[in-house]
mmCIF file of C-alpha atoms in Angstrom:
data_model
loop_
_atom_site.group_PDB
_atom_site.id
_atom_site.type_symbol
_atom_site.label_atom_id
_atom_site.label_comp_id
_atom_site.label_asym_id
_atom_site.label_seq_id
_atom_site.Cartn_x
_atom_site.Cartn_y
_atom_site.Cartn_z
ATOM 1 C CA UNK D 1 -25.643 4.413 4.432
ATOM 2 C CA UNK D 2 -26.056 2.802 7.808
ATOM 3 C CA UNK D 3 -23.731 3.453 10.714
ATOM 4 C CA UNK D 4 -24.521 3.187 14.370
ATOM 5 C CA UNK D 5 -24.458 6.629 15.951
ATOM 6 C CA UNK D 6 -23.983 6.929 19.694
ATOM 7 C CA UNK D 7 -26.415 9.418 21.279
ATOM 8 C CA UNK D 8 -24.799 12.493 22.795
ATOM 9 C CA UNK D 9 -23.786 12.013 26.392
ATOM 10 C CA UNK D 10 -23.993 8.225 26.270
ATOM 11 C CA UNK D 11 -20.789 6.206 26.307
ATOM 12 C CA UNK D 12 -20.382 3.803 23.416
ATOM 13 C CA UNK D 13 -19.349 1.021 25.759
ATOM 14 C CA UNK D 14 -22.702 1.257 27.542
ATOM 15 C CA UNK D 15 -24.473 0.391 24.291
ATOM 16 C CA UNK D 16 -22.495 -2.692 23.436
ATOM 17 C CA UNK D 17 -24.484 -5.342 25.306
ATOM 18 C CA UNK D 18 -27.759 -4.011 23.924
ATOM 19 C CA UNK D 19 -26.613 -3.673 20.330
ATOM 20 C CA UNK D 20 -24.228 -6.513 19.588
ATOM 21 C CA UNK D 21 -21.334 -8.528 20.858
ATOM 22 C CA UNK D 22 -18.174 -9.228 18.892
ATOM 23 C CA UNK D 23 -18.476 -12.212 16.610
ATOM 24 C CA UNK D 24 -15.726 -14.377 15.227
ATOM 25 C CA UNK D 25 -14.880 -13.898 11.578
ATOM 26 C CA UNK D 26 -12.672 -16.044 9.422
ATOM 27 C CA UNK D 27 -10.701 -15.428 6.300
ATOM 28 C CA UNK D 28 -11.800 -17.304 3.201
ATOM 29 C CA UNK D 29 -8.897 -19.583 2.149
ATOM 30 C CA UNK D 30 -7.874 -18.530 -1.341
ATOM 31 C CA UNK D 31 -4.694 -18.977 -3.398
ATOM 32 C CA UNK D 32 -2.313 -16.124 -4.140
ATOM 33 C CA UNK D 33 -2.732 -14.511 -7.550
ATOM 34 C CA UNK D 34 -1.098 -16.362 -10.416
ATOM 35 C CA UNK D 35 -0.077 -12.985 -11.831
ATOM 36 C CA UNK D 36 1.310 -9.999 -9.966
ATOM 37 C CA UNK D 37 2.606 -6.500 -10.601
ATOM 38 C CA UNK D 38 6.387 -6.497 -10.914
ATOM 39 C CA UNK D 39 9.102 -3.932 -11.432
ATOM 40 C CA UNK D 40 7.665 -1.142 -9.306
ATOM 41 C CA UNK D 41 10.189 1.264 -7.823
ATOM 42 C CA UNK D 42 9.509 3.400 -4.799
ATOM 43 C CA UNK D 43 6.150 3.741 -3.108
ATOM 44 C CA UNK D 44 3.125 2.438 -5.000
ATOM 45 C CA UNK D 45 -0.588 3.175 -4.582
ATOM 46 C CA UNK D 46 -3.627 0.885 -4.525
ATOM 47 C CA UNK D 47 -7.242 2.059 -4.275
ATOM 48 C CA UNK D 48 -9.849 -0.446 -3.091
ATOM 49 C CA UNK D 49 -13.532 -0.231 -2.147
ATOM 50 C CA UNK D 50 -15.190 -2.856 -0.007
ATOM 51 C CA UNK D 51 -17.818 -1.435 2.292
ATOM 52 C CA UNK D 52 -17.321 0.846 5.276
ATOM 53 C CA UNK D 53 -13.880 2.386 5.054
ATOM 54 C CA UNK D 54 -13.317 2.262 8.822
ATOM 55 C CA UNK D 55 -12.673 -1.478 8.810
ATOM 56 C CA UNK D 56 -10.974 -1.589 5.427
ATOM 57 C CA UNK D 57 -8.546 1.068 6.601
ATOM 58 C CA UNK D 58 -7.771 -0.808 9.830
ATOM 59 C CA UNK D 59 -7.065 -4.104 8.067
ATOM 60 C CA UNK D 60 -4.583 -2.614 5.644
ATOM 61 C CA UNK D 61 -2.951 -0.453 8.298
ATOM 62 C CA UNK D 62 -2.100 -3.790 9.936
ATOM 63 C CA UNK D 63 -0.163 -5.079 6.903
ATOM 64 C CA UNK D 64 3.639 -5.087 6.813
ATOM 65 C CA UNK D 65 4.967 -2.909 4.018
ATOM 66 C CA UNK D 66 1.987 -0.558 4.014
ATOM 67 C CA UNK D 67 3.147 2.987 4.733
ATOM 68 C CA UNK D 68 -0.212 4.731 4.971
ATOM 69 C CA UNK D 69 -3.937 4.214 4.411
ATOM 70 C CA UNK D 70 -6.419 7.022 3.793
ATOM 71 C CA UNK D 71 -10.185 6.671 3.940
ATOM 72 C CA UNK D 72 -12.147 8.435 1.230
ATOM 73 C CA UNK D 73 -14.291 8.128 -1.850
ATOM 74 C CA UNK D 74 -13.820 7.082 -5.475
ATOM 75 C CA UNK D 75 -16.036 6.817 -8.531
ATOM 76 C CA UNK D 76 -17.709 10.214 -8.412
ATOM 77 C CA UNK D 77 -16.730 13.861 -8.662
ATOM 78 C CA UNK D 78 -14.762 16.132 -6.352
ATOM 79 C CA UNK D 79 -17.853 18.263 -5.775
ATOM 80 C CA UNK D 80 -19.725 15.353 -4.191
ATOM 81 C CA UNK D 81 -16.843 13.771 -2.274
ATOM 82 C CA UNK D 82 -18.136 14.345 1.239
ATOM 83 C CA UNK D 83 -19.606 11.883 3.703
ATOM 84 C CA UNK D 84 -22.930 13.659 3.824
ATOM 85 C CA UNK D 85 -23.370 13.701 0.070
ATOM 86 C CA UNK D 86 -22.122 10.167 -0.484
ATOM 87 C CA UNK D 87 -24.619 9.022 2.151
ATOM 88 C CA UNK D 88 -27.450 10.011 -0.193
ATOM 89 C CA UNK D 89 -26.379 7.164 -2.532
ATOM 90 C CA UNK D 90 -26.711 9.494 -5.511
ATOM 91 C CA UNK D 91 -23.084 10.484 -6.124
ATOM 92 C CA UNK D 92 -21.632 7.381 -7.864
ATOM 93 C CA UNK D 93 -18.929 7.329 -5.183
ATOM 94 C CA UNK D 94 -17.875 4.243 -3.270
ATOM 95 C CA UNK D 95 -16.345 4.402 0.173
ATOM 96 C CA UNK D 96 -12.739 3.513 -0.599
ATOM 97 C CA UNK D 97 -9.237 3.479 0.801
ATOM 98 C CA UNK D 98 -5.966 4.653 -0.705
ATOM 99 C CA UNK D 99 -3.047 2.421 0.263
ATOM 100 C CA UNK D 100 0.549 3.594 -0.084
ATOM 101 C CA UNK D 101 2.850 0.588 0.090
ATOM 102 C CA UNK D 102 6.416 -0.599 -0.480
ATOM 103 C CA UNK D 103 6.340 -3.208 -3.299
ATOM 104 C CA UNK D 104 9.605 -4.645 -1.996
ATOM 105 C CA UNK D 105 7.793 -5.728 1.165
ATOM 106 C CA UNK D 106 4.239 -6.408 0.003
ATOM 107 C CA UNK D 107 3.012 -6.817 -3.553
ATOM 108 C CA UNK D 108 -0.143 -5.542 -5.197
ATOM 109 C CA UNK D 109 -1.277 -9.120 -5.628
ATOM 110 C CA UNK D 110 -0.830 -9.786 -1.918
ATOM 111 C CA UNK D 111 -2.943 -6.734 -1.096
ATOM 112 C CA UNK D 112 -5.645 -8.100 -3.383
ATOM 113 C CA UNK D 113 -5.479 -11.491 -1.680
ATOM 114 C CA UNK D 114 -6.108 -9.830 1.696
ATOM 115 C CA UNK D 115 -8.862 -7.709 0.155
ATOM 116 C CA UNK D 116 -10.754 -10.710 -1.211
ATOM 117 C CA UNK D 117 -10.050 -13.113 1.639
ATOM 118 C CA UNK D 118 -10.813 -11.077 4.739
ATOM 119 C CA UNK D 119 -11.154 -7.318 4.224
ATOM 120 C CA UNK D 120 -14.635 -7.640 2.724
ATOM 121 C CA UNK D 121 -17.078 -10.078 1.114
ATOM 122 C CA UNK D 122 -16.724 -9.824 -2.688
ATOM 123 C CA UNK D 123 -20.027 -11.637 -3.261
ATOM 124 C CA UNK D 124 -22.231 -8.953 -1.718
ATOM 125 C CA UNK D 125 -23.744 -6.625 -4.303
ATOM 126 C CA UNK D 126 -23.998 -2.964 -3.320
ATOM 127 C CA UNK D 127 -23.695 -3.719 0.366
ATOM 128 C CA UNK D 128 -21.423 -5.055 3.077
ATOM 129 C CA UNK D 129 -22.836 -6.530 6.243
ATOM 130 C CA UNK D 130 -25.344 -4.079 7.730
ATOM 131 C CA UNK D 131 -24.524 -1.299 5.266
ATOM 132 C CA UNK D 132 -26.646 -1.115 2.137
ATOM 133 C CA UNK D 133 -26.227 1.002 -0.995
ATOM 134 C CA UNK D 134 -23.920 1.397 -3.994
ATOM 135 C CA UNK D 135 -21.425 3.386 -1.928
ATOM 136 C CA UNK D 136 -20.666 0.075 -0.197
ATOM 137 C CA UNK D 137 -19.970 -1.810 -3.410
ATOM 138 C CA UNK D 138 -17.004 -4.054 -4.033
ATOM 139 C CA UNK D 139 -14.728 -2.282 -6.519
ATOM 140 C CA UNK D 140 -11.072 -2.001 -7.480
ATOM 141 C CA UNK D 141 -9.690 1.244 -8.900
ATOM 142 C CA UNK D 142 -6.441 0.290 -10.691
ATOM 143 C CA UNK D 143 -3.820 3.005 -10.862
ATOM 144 C CA UNK D 144 -2.266 1.741 -14.095
ATOM 145 C CA UNK D 145 -2.558 -0.928 -16.756
ATOM 146 C CA UNK D 146 -0.520 -3.472 -14.825
ATOM 147 C CA UNK D 147 -2.792 -3.263 -11.793
ATOM 148 C CA UNK D 148 -5.850 -3.565 -14.022
ATOM 149 C CA UNK D 149 -4.522 -6.706 -15.687
ATOM 150 C CA UNK D 150 -3.611 -8.331 -12.392
ATOM 151 C CA UNK D 151 -6.956 -7.457 -10.798
ATOM 152 C CA UNK D 152 -8.958 -8.800 -13.746
ATOM 153 C CA UNK D 153 -6.904 -11.991 -13.885
ATOM 154 C CA UNK D 154 -7.265 -12.574 -10.152
ATOM 155 C CA UNK D 155 -11.037 -12.112 -10.213
ATOM 156 C CA UNK D 156 -11.214 -14.706 -12.992
ATOM 157 C CA UNK D 157 -8.857 -17.035 -11.109
ATOM 158 C CA UNK D 158 -10.865 -16.783 -7.896
ATOM 159 C CA UNK D 159 -14.079 -17.375 -9.786
ATOM 160 C CA UNK D 160 -12.730 -20.738 -10.874
ATOM 161 C CA UNK D 161 -11.838 -21.765 -7.317
ATOM 162 C CA UNK D 162 -15.458 -21.732 -6.143
ATOM 163 C CA UNK D 163 -14.201 -20.492 -2.776
ATOM 164 C CA UNK D 164 -17.524 -18.723 -2.250
ATOM 165 C CA UNK D 165 -20.984 -20.180 -2.725
ATOM 166 C CA UNK D 166 -22.045 -17.053 -4.625
ATOM 167 C CA UNK D 167 -20.329 -15.374 -7.599
ATOM 168 C CA UNK D 168 -17.840 -12.550 -7.139
ATOM 169 C CA UNK D 169 -19.423 -9.179 -7.952
ATOM 170 C CA UNK D 170 -16.292 -7.021 -7.622
ATOM 171 C CA UNK D 171 -16.088 -4.378 -10.334
ATOM 172 C CA UNK D 172 -12.991 -2.857 -11.899
ATOM 173 C CA UNK D 173 -13.590 0.866 -12.178
ATOM 174 C CA UNK D 174 -11.801 4.112 -12.908
ATOM 175 C CA UNK D 175 -11.997 7.352 -10.992
ATOM 176 C CA UNK D 176 -10.088 9.761 -8.811
ATOM 177 C CA UNK D 177 -9.713 9.148 -5.090
ATOM 178 C CA UNK D 178 -10.771 11.928 -2.725
ATOM 179 C CA UNK D 179 -9.947 11.829 1.007
ATOM 180 C CA UNK D 180 -12.800 11.781 3.499
ATOM 181 C CA UNK D 181 -13.130 14.221 6.359
ATOM 182 C CA UNK D 182 -10.534 14.102 9.142
ATOM 183 C CA UNK D 183 -12.969 12.543 11.615
ATOM 184 C CA UNK D 184 -13.086 9.386 9.470
ATOM 185 C CA UNK D 185 -9.309 8.898 9.354
ATOM 186 C CA UNK D 186 -7.910 6.301 11.789
ATOM 187 C CA UNK D 187 -11.447 5.865 13.106
ATOM 188 C CA UNK D 188 -10.853 2.268 14.216
ATOM 189 C CA UNK D 189 -7.905 3.196 16.403
ATOM 190 C CA UNK D 190 -9.412 6.381 17.831
ATOM 191 C CA UNK D 191 -12.780 4.803 18.654
ATOM 192 C CA UNK D 192 -12.046 1.294 19.967
ATOM 193 C CA UNK D 193 -15.342 1.005 21.900
ATOM 194 C CA UNK D 194 -17.618 2.329 19.164
ATOM 195 C CA UNK D 195 -20.394 -0.287 18.709
ATOM 196 C CA UNK D 196 -19.849 -0.581 14.945
ATOM 197 C CA UNK D 197 -16.102 -1.077 15.396
ATOM 198 C CA UNK D 198 -16.596 -3.720 18.088
ATOM 199 C CA UNK D 199 -19.264 -5.637 16.177
ATOM 200 C CA UNK D 200 -17.897 -5.550 12.631
ATOM 201 C CA UNK D 201 -14.318 -4.324 12.422
ATOM 202 C CA UNK D 202 -12.407 -5.745 15.384
ATOM 203 C CA UNK D 203 -13.339 -9.315 14.331
ATOM 204 C CA UNK D 204 -12.210 -8.494 10.800
ATOM 205 C CA UNK D 205 -8.788 -7.257 11.905
ATOM 206 C CA UNK D 206 -8.415 -10.283 14.197
ATOM 207 C CA UNK D 207 -9.306 -12.591 11.326
ATOM 208 C CA UNK D 208 -6.627 -10.986 9.171
ATOM 209 C CA UNK D 209 -3.995 -11.460 11.857
ATOM 210 C CA UNK D 210 -4.995 -15.084 12.381
ATOM 211 C CA UNK D 211 -5.014 -15.939 8.673
ATOM 212 C CA UNK D 212 -1.921 -13.977 7.619
ATOM 213 C CA UNK D 213 0.379 -13.773 10.659
ATOM 214 C CA UNK D 214 3.429 -13.439 8.438
ATOM 215 C CA UNK D 215 1.950 -10.306 6.866
ATOM 216 C CA UNK D 216 0.746 -8.635 10.076
ATOM 217 C CA UNK D 217 2.766 -5.810 11.572
#
């Protein structure tokens, strides 16, 4: 895992000019899924992995109809579901987020559209941006058969659009979600001047708002 760590006693803002400046990001224009999950009653859950969970969490916290987003891990065991252990890249876990949403306001298919378009790059294998390793893989963890069918169909649909120059490498996996430590929750909002947030995640959230203004809260 690679994350920029600010040395003790040195303000994050002081590092920004030396490390990186914000860069513009754009959403990849893609169609909505031809199939979607229907008939859900009450709150529903989606679990998605797409690189560092700080930025993924912030994007989906900005979506109307999303009630909560938790950063954590999926794909491995409870015993190894800690940031330190996952950082070894030997746990089978992916950094992931658990989204609790109201299907009357935002559908599972719409969440997937945001996920593929702007929340991460589905063509990067075992990495996202500066972060390298299988814990940063692109993966969907369906919570039931309907989600699995919709996710598989959408991956196939997007593959036919040729929206990306490279093939989609997103995997459909199974596994329990385990929350990360408290210091990783709401990291984007609590650390607005952190160099990693400024360089990689603020542009991502801005790109979401620009591409999907009707979905932004």
